[in-house]
Every structure is written in structure tokens, then in C-alpha cells.
PDB file of C-alpha atoms and ligand atoms in Angstrom:
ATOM      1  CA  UNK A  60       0.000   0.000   0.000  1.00 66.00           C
ATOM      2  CA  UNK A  61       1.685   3.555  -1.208  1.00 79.00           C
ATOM      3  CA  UNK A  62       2.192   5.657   2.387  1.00 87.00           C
ATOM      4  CA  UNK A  63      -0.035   8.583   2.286  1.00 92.00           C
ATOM      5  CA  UNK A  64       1.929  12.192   3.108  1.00 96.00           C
ATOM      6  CA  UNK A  65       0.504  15.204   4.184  1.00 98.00           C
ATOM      7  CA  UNK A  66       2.403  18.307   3.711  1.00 98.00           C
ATOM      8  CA  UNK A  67       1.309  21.087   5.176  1.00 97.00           C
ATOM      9  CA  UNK A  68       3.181  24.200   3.971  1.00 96.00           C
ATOM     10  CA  UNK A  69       1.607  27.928   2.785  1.00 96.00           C
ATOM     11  CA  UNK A  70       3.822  28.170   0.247  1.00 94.00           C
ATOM     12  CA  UNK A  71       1.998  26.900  -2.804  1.00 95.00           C
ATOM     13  CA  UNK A  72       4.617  26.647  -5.025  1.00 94.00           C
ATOM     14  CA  UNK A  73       7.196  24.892  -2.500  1.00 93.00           C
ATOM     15  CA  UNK A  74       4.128  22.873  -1.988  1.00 95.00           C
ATOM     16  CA  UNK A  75       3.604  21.200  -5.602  1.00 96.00           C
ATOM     17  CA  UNK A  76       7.005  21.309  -5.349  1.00 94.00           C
ATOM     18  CA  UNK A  77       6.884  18.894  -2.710  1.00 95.00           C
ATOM     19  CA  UNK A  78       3.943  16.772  -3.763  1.00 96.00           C
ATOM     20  CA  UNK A  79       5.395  16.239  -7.155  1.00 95.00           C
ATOM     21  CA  UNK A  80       8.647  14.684  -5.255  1.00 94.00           C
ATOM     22  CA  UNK A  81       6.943  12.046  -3.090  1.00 95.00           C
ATOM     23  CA  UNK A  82       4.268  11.667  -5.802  1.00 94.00           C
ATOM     24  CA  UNK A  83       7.385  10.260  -7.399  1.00 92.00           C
ATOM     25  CA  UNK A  84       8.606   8.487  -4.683  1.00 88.00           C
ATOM     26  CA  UNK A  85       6.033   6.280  -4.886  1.00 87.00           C
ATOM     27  CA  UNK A  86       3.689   8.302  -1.947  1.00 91.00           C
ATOM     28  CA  UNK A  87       0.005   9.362  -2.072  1.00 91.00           C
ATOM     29  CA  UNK A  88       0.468  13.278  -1.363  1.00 96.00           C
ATOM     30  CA  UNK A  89      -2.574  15.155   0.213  1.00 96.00           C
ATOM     31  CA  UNK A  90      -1.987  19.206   0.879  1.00 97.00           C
ATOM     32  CA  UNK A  91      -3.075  21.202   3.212  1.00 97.00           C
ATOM     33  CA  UNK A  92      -2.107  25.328   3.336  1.00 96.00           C
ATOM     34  CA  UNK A  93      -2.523  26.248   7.454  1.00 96.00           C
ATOM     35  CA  UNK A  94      -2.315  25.103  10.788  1.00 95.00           C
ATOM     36  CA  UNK A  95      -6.603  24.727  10.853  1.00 96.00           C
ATOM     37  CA  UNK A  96      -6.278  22.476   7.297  1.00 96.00           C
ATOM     38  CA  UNK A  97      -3.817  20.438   8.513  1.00 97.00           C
ATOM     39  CA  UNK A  98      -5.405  19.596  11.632  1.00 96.00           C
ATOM     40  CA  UNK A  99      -8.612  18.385   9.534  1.00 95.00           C
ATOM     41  CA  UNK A 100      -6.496  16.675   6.913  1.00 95.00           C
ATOM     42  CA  UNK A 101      -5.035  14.207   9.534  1.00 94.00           C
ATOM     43  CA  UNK A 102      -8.207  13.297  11.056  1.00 90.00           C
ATOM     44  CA  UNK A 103     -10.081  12.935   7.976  1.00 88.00           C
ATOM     45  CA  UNK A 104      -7.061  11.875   5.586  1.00 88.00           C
ATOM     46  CA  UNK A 105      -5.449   9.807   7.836  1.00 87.00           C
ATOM     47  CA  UNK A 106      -1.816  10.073   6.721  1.00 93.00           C
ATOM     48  CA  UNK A 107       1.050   7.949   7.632  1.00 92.00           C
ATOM     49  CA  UNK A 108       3.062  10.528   7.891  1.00 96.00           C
ATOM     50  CA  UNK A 109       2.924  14.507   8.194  1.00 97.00           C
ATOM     51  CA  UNK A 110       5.637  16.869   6.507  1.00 97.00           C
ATOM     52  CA  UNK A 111       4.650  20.222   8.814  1.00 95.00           C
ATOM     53  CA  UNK A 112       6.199  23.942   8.388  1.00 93.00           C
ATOM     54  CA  UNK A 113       7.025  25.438  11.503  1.00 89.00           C
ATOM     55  CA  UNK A 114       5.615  28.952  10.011  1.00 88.00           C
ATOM     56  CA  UNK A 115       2.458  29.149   9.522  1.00 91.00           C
ATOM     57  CA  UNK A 116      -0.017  31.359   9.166  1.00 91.00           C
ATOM     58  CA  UNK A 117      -2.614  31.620  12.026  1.00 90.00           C
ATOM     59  CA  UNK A 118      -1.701  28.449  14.200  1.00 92.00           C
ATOM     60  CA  UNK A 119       2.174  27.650  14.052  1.00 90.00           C
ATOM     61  CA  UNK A 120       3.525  24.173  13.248  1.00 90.00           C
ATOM     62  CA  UNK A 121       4.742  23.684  16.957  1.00 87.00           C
ATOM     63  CA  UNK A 122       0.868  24.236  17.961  1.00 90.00           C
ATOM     64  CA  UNK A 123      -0.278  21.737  15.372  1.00 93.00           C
ATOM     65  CA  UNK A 124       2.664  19.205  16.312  1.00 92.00           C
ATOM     66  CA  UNK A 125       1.167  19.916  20.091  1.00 91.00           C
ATOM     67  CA  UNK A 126      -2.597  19.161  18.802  1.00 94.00           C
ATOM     68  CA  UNK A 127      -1.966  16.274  16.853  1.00 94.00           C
ATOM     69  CA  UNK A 128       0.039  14.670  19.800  1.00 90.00           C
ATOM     70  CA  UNK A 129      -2.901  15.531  21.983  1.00 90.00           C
ATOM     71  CA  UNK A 130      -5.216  13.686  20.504  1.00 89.00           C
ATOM     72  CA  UNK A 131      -5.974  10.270  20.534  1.00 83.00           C
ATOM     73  CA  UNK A 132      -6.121   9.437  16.620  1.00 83.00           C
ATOM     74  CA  UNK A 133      -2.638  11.018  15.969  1.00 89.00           C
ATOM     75  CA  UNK A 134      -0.807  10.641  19.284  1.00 86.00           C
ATOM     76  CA  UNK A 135       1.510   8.018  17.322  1.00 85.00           C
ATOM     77  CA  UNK A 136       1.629   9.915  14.027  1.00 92.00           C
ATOM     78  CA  UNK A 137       5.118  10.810  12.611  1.00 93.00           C
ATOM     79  CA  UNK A 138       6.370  14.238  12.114  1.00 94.00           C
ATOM     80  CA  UNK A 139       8.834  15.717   9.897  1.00 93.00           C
ATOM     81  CA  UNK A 140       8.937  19.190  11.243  1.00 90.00           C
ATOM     82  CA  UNK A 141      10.533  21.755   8.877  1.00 90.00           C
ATOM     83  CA  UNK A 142      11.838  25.019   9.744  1.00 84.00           C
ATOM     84  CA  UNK A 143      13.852  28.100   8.577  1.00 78.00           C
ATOM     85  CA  UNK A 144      17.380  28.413   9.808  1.00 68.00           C
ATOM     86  CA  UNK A 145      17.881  30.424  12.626  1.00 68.00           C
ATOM     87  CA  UNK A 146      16.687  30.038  16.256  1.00 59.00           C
ATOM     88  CA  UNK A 147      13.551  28.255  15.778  1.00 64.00           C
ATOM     89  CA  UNK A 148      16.194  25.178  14.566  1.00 63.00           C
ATOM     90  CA  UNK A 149      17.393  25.200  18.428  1.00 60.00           C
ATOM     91  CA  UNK A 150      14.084  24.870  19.436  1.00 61.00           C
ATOM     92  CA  UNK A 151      13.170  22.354  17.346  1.00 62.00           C
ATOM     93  CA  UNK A 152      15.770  20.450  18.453  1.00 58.00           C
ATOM     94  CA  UNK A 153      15.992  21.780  21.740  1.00 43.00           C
ATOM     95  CA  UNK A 154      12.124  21.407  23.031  1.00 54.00           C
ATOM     96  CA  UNK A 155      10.377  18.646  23.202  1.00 64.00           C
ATOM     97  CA  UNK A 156       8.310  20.226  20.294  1.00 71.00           C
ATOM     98  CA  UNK A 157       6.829  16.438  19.896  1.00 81.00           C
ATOM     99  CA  UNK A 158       8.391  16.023  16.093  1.00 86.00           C
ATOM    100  CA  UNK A 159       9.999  12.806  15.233  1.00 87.00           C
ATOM    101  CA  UNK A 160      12.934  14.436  12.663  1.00 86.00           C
ATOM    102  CA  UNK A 161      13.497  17.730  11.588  1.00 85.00           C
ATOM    103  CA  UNK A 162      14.686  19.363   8.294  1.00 87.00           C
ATOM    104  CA  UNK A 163      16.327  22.852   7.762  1.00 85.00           C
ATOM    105  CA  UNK A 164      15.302  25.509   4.974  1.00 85.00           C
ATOM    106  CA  UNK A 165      16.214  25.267   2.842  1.00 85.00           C
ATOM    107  CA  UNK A 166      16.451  22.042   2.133  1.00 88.00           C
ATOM    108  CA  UNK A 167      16.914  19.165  -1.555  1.00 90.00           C
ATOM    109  CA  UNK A 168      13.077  17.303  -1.896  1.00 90.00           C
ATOM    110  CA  UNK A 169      15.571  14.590  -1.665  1.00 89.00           C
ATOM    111  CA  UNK A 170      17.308  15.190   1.309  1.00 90.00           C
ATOM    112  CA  UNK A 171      13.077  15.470   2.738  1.00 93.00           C
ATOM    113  CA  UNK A 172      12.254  12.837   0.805  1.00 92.00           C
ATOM    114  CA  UNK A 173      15.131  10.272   2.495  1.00 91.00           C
ATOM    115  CA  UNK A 174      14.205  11.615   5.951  1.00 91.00           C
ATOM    116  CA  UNK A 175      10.584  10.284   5.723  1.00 93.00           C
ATOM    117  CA  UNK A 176      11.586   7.283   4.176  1.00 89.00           C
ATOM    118  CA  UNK A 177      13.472   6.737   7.388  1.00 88.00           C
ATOM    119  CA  UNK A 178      11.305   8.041   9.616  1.00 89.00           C
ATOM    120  CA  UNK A 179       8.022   5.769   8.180  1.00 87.00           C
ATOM    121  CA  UNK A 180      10.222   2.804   8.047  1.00 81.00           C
ATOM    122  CA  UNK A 181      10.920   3.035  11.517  1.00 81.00           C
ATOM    123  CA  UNK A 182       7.352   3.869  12.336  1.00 79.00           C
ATOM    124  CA  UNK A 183       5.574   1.175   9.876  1.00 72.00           C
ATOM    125  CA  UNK A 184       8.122  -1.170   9.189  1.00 64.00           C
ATOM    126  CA  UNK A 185       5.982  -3.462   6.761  1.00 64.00           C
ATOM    127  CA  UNK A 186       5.850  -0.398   4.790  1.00 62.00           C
ATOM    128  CA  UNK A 187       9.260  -1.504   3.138  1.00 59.00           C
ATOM    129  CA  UNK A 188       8.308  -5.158   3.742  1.00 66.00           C
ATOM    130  CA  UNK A 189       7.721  -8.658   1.158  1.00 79.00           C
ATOM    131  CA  UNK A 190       5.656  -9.915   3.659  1.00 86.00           C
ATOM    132  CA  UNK A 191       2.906  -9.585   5.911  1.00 89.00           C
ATOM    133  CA  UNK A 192       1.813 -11.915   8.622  1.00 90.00           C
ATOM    134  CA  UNK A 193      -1.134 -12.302  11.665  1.00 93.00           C
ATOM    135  CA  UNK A 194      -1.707 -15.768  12.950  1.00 91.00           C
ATOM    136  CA  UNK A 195      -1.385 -18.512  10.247  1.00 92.00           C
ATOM    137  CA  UNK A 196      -2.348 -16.003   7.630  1.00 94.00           C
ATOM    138  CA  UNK A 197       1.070 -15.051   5.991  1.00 94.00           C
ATOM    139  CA  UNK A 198       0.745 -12.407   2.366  1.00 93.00           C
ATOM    140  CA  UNK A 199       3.653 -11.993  -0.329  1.00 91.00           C
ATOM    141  CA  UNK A 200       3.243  -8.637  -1.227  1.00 85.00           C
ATOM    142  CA  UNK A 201       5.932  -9.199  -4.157  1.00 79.00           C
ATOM    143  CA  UNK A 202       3.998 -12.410  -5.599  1.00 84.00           C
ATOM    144  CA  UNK A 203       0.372 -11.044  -4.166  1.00 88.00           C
ATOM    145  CA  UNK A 204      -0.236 -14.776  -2.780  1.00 92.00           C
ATOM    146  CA  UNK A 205      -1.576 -15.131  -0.017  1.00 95.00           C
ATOM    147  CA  UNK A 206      -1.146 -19.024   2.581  1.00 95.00           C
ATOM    148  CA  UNK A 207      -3.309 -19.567   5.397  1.00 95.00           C
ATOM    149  CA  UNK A 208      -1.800 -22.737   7.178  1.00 92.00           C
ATOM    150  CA  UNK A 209      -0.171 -23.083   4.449  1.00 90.00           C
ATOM    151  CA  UNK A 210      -2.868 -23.400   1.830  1.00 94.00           C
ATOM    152  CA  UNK A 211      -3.750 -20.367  -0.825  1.00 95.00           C
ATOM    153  CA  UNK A 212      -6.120 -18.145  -0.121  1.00 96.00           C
ATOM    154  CA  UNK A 213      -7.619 -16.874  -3.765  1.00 95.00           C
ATOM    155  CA  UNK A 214      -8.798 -13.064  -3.318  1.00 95.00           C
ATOM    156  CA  UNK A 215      -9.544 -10.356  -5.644  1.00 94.00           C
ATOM    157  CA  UNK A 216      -7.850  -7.353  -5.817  1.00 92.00           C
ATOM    158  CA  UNK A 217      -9.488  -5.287  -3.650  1.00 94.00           C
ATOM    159  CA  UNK A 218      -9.795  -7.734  -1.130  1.00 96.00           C
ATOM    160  CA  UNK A 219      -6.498  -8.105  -1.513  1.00 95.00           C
ATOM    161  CA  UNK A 220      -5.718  -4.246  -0.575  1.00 93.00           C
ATOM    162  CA  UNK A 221      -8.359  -4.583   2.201  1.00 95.00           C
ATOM    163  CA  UNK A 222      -6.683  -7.471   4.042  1.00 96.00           C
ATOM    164  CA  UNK A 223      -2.884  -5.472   3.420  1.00 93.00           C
ATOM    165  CA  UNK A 224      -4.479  -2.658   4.963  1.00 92.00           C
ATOM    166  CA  UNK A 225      -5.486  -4.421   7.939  1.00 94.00           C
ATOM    167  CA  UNK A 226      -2.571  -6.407   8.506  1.00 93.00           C
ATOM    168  CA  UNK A 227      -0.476  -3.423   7.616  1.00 87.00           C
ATOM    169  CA  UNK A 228      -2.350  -2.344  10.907  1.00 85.00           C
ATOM    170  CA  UNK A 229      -3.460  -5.211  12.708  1.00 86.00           C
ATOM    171  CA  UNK A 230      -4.744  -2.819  15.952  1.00 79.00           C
ATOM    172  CA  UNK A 231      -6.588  -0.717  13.821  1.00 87.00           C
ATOM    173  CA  UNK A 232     -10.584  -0.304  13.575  1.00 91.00           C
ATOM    174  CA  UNK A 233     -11.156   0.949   9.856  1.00 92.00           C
ATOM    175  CA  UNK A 234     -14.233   2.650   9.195  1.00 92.00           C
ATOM    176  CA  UNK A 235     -16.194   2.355   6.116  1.00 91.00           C
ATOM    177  CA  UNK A 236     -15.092   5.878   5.263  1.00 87.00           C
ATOM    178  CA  UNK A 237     -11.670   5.170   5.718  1.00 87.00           C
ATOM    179  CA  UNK A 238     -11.375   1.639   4.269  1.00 91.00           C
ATOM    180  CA  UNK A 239     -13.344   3.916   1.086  1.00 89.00           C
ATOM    181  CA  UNK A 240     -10.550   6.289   1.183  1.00 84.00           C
ATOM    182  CA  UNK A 241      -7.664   4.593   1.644  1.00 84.00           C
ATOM    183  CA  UNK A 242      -8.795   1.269  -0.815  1.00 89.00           C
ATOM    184  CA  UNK A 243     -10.940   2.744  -3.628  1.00 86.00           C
ATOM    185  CA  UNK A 244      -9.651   5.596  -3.487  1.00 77.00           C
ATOM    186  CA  UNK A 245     -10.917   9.381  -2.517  1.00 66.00           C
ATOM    187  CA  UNK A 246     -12.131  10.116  -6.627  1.00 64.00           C
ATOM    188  CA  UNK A 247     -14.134   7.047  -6.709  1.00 69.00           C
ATOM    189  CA  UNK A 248     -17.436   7.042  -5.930  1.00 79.00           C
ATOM    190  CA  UNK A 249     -18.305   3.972  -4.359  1.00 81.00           C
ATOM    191  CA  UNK A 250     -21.197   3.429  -1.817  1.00 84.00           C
ATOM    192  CA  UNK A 251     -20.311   2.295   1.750  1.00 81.00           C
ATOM    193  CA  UNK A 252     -22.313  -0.714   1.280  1.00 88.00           C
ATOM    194  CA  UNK A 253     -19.904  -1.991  -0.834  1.00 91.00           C
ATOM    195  CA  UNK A 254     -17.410  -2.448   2.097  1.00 93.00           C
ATOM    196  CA  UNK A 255     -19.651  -4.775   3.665  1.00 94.00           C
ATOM    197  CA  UNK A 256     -20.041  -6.595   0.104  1.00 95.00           C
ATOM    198  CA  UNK A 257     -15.971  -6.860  -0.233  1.00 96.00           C
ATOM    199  CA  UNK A 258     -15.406  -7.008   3.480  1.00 97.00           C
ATOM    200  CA  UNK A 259     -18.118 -10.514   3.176  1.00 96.00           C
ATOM    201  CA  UNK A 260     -15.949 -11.970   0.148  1.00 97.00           C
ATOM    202  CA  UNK A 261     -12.566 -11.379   2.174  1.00 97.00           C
ATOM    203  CA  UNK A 262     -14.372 -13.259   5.248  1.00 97.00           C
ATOM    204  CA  UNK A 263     -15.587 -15.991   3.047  1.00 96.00           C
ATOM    205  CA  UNK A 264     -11.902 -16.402   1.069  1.00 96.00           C
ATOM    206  CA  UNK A 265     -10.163 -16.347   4.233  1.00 96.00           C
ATOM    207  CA  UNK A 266     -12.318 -19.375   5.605  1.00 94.00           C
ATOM    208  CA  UNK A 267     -11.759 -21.399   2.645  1.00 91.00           C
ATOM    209  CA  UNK A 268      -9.953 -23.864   4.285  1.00 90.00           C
ATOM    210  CA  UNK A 269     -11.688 -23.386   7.737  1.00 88.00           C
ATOM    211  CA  UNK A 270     -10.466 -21.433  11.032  1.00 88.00           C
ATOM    212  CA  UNK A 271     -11.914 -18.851  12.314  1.00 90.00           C
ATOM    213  CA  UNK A 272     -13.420 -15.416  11.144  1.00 92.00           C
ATOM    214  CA  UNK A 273     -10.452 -12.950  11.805  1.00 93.00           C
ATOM    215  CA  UNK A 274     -12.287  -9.794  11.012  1.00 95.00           C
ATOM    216  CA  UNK A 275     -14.115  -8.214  13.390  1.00 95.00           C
ATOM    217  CA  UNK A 276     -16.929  -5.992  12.620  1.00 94.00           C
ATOM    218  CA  UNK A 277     -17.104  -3.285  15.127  1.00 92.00           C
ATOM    219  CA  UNK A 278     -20.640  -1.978  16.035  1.00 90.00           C
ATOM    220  CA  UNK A 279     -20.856   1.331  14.698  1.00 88.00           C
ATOM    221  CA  UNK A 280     -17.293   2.085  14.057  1.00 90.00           C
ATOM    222  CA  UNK A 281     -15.774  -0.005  11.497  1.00 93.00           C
ATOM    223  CA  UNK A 282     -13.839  -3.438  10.953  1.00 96.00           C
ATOM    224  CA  UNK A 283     -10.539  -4.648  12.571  1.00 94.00           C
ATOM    225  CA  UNK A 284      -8.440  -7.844  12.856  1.00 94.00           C
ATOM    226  CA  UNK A 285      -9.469 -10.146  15.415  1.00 90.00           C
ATOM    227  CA  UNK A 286      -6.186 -10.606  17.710  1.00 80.00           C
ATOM    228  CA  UNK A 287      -8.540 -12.939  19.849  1.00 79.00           C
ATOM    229  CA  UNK A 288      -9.732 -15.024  17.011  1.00 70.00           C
ATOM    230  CA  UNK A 289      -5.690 -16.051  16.709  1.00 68.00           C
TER     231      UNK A 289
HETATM  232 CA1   CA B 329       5.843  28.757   5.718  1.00 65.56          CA
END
């Protein structure tokens, strides 16, 4: 699954700049131009990783960093903070400012670019990974085959993506919206019923050989992995 960036800098033309780097990279790039967007973006986006500019207009990047640490959603979320040269660097580095890595001003998209490779493989290691495994259900992302004890599993391509998703995130409840977002895609119009439809056909594939169901539906909020059913 490609990792999903926000960048949140009010610069539009470093911005595109920016998108058009990870977009290369390989990364799904959503934007957002102030502290107030960016705040929205990672609850309703939710990215794998923020880029965030220090300065800001209206509410600073160190009061976003501070917000999205606060709250339960995006307590874990990494942050590449970025900031001009010049005392707000010693801050950075000096305060606890909440960020996970830091770039100066100004800066290569590379040299950004290499940073949040690190930082996301650090934070979501299967991001880089061949494999993906929870209980006796083991996926080769290279091949896209998936073994349950052993034995193929045969799913379609978006059940596929929904079951890397989850095991990309095994601790994770999903919500329609978000399994929309982040599987179809946000252009797409697909109805939320056809989660359940796809989510039903991943169930059924996934007991092909027997064992038990390891999605959980969560009343009201989503689906998940079972841990318990393993
Ligand atoms: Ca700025």
C-alpha cells in the first residue's frame, strides 16, 4: 500500500514542489495550506506521515505538532517538522516540540524525501516489507499470494488491498469511510455498502480452508483484525 503524506506548507509553489517529489517516490500526497487544514487533513485523511512547516499562518507548526500529539487518533503519528534556519532550529531540536525528525530551509526534496523514508520505516516497518503476517495467515506482497496454514487463499484485488491494509495495521478499527478512502480511493465514488459486500468476500476467502473469522466488525465504528480469534 503507497504511504499517504501530508504536507502542510503555505507556500503553494514549495508545496507542488513537494507533492510532485513524493508523488514520485512512490507516496500518495494530500496538501493542506494552514495550521486549521492540517489539523482536519489528519483526522479525515489519515496520513502515515505529516511533513509540517514550523511557520504558519494563524496556528504555528509547533501548535499543530502539540494538537496532533494531543489527541488520541494522531498521538503516534510521525512528524517531519521543517523550519527556517535560525533560532527556531534550536528549538526544534531543543524542546520537546513532539516532532519525530526535523529538516532545515532550505532544504533538496531529496534530502526530505530520504528523511521520511526513514522516519516511516521506523514507524511502519511493513511499509518496506515482502511480507505480511497475523496468525497462520502469511501475504507476499511481491507475488500477491496469499497461505493460510499453508494453503492459498484466492482473493480479488481489492480484497487483496483490504486485508494489506489491515494487517499493515493489525490494531486498527477501519471505518467504512476510511477503508473507502484509503482502498478505492478518494475520486471514486463507491457506496459504503460496498465495504460490507468486499469485506463478506474477504471473510468468506479467508475461511476457505476453515479457522476462524479474523475480522471483526465493530458496532458502529468499522472493521478490525481479530487478535482474539488467533
Ligand atoms: Ca511557511
Amino acid at each position: 500500500m503507497k504511504p499517504k503524506i501530508l504536507i502542510v506548507e503555505d507556500e503553494e509553489a514549495q508545496a507542488e514542489v513537494l507533492r510532485y517529489n513524493f508523488e514520485q517516490e512512490g507516496c500518495d500526497v494530500a496538501l493542506a495550506y494552514d495550521g486549521e487544514e492540517a489539523l482536519m487533513a489528519a483526522e479525515e485523511q489519515q496520513p502515515d506521515l505529516v511533513v509540517l512547516d514550523w511557520m504558519l499562518p494563524g496556528i504555528s507548526g509547533l501548535r499543530v505538532c502539540q494538537a496532533l500529539r494531543g489527541r488520541q487518533e494522531t498521538k503516534d503519528l510521525p512528524i517531519v517538522m521543517v523550519t527556517a534556519r535560525g533560532e527556531e532550529t534550536d528549538r526544534v531540536r531543543g524542546l520537546d516540540s513532539g516532532a519525530d525528525d526535523y529538516v532545515v530551509k532550505p532544504f533538496s526534496p531529496s534530502e526530505l524525501v530520504a528523511r521520511v523514508r526513514a522516519v516511516l520505516r521506523r514507524s511502519r516497518p511493513s511499509l518496506g516489507q515482502e511480507h505480511l503476517s497475523f496468525g497462520d495467515i502469511v501475504m507476499d506482497l511481491g507475488t500477491h499470494r496469499v497461505l493460510r496454514e499453508e494453503k492459498p487463499i484466492h482473493l480479488g484485488p481489492t480484497e487483496f488491498r483490504l486485508l494489506q491494509l489491515f494487517m499493515e495495521r493489525p490494531d486498527r478499527v477501519f471505518s467504512r469511510e476510511q477503508l473507502l478512502d484509503r482502498v478505492w480511493g478518494r475520486d471514486i465514488h463507491v457506496e459504503s455498502r460496498t465495504v460490507d459486500v468486499h469485506i463478506r468476500r474477504l471473510r468468506k476467502a479467508l475461511g476457505e480452508h476453515g479457522g476462524d473469522d479474523v475480522i471483526r466488525t465493530v458496532r458502529g465504528a468499522g472493521y478490525a483484525l481479530d487478535a482474539q480469534a488467533m
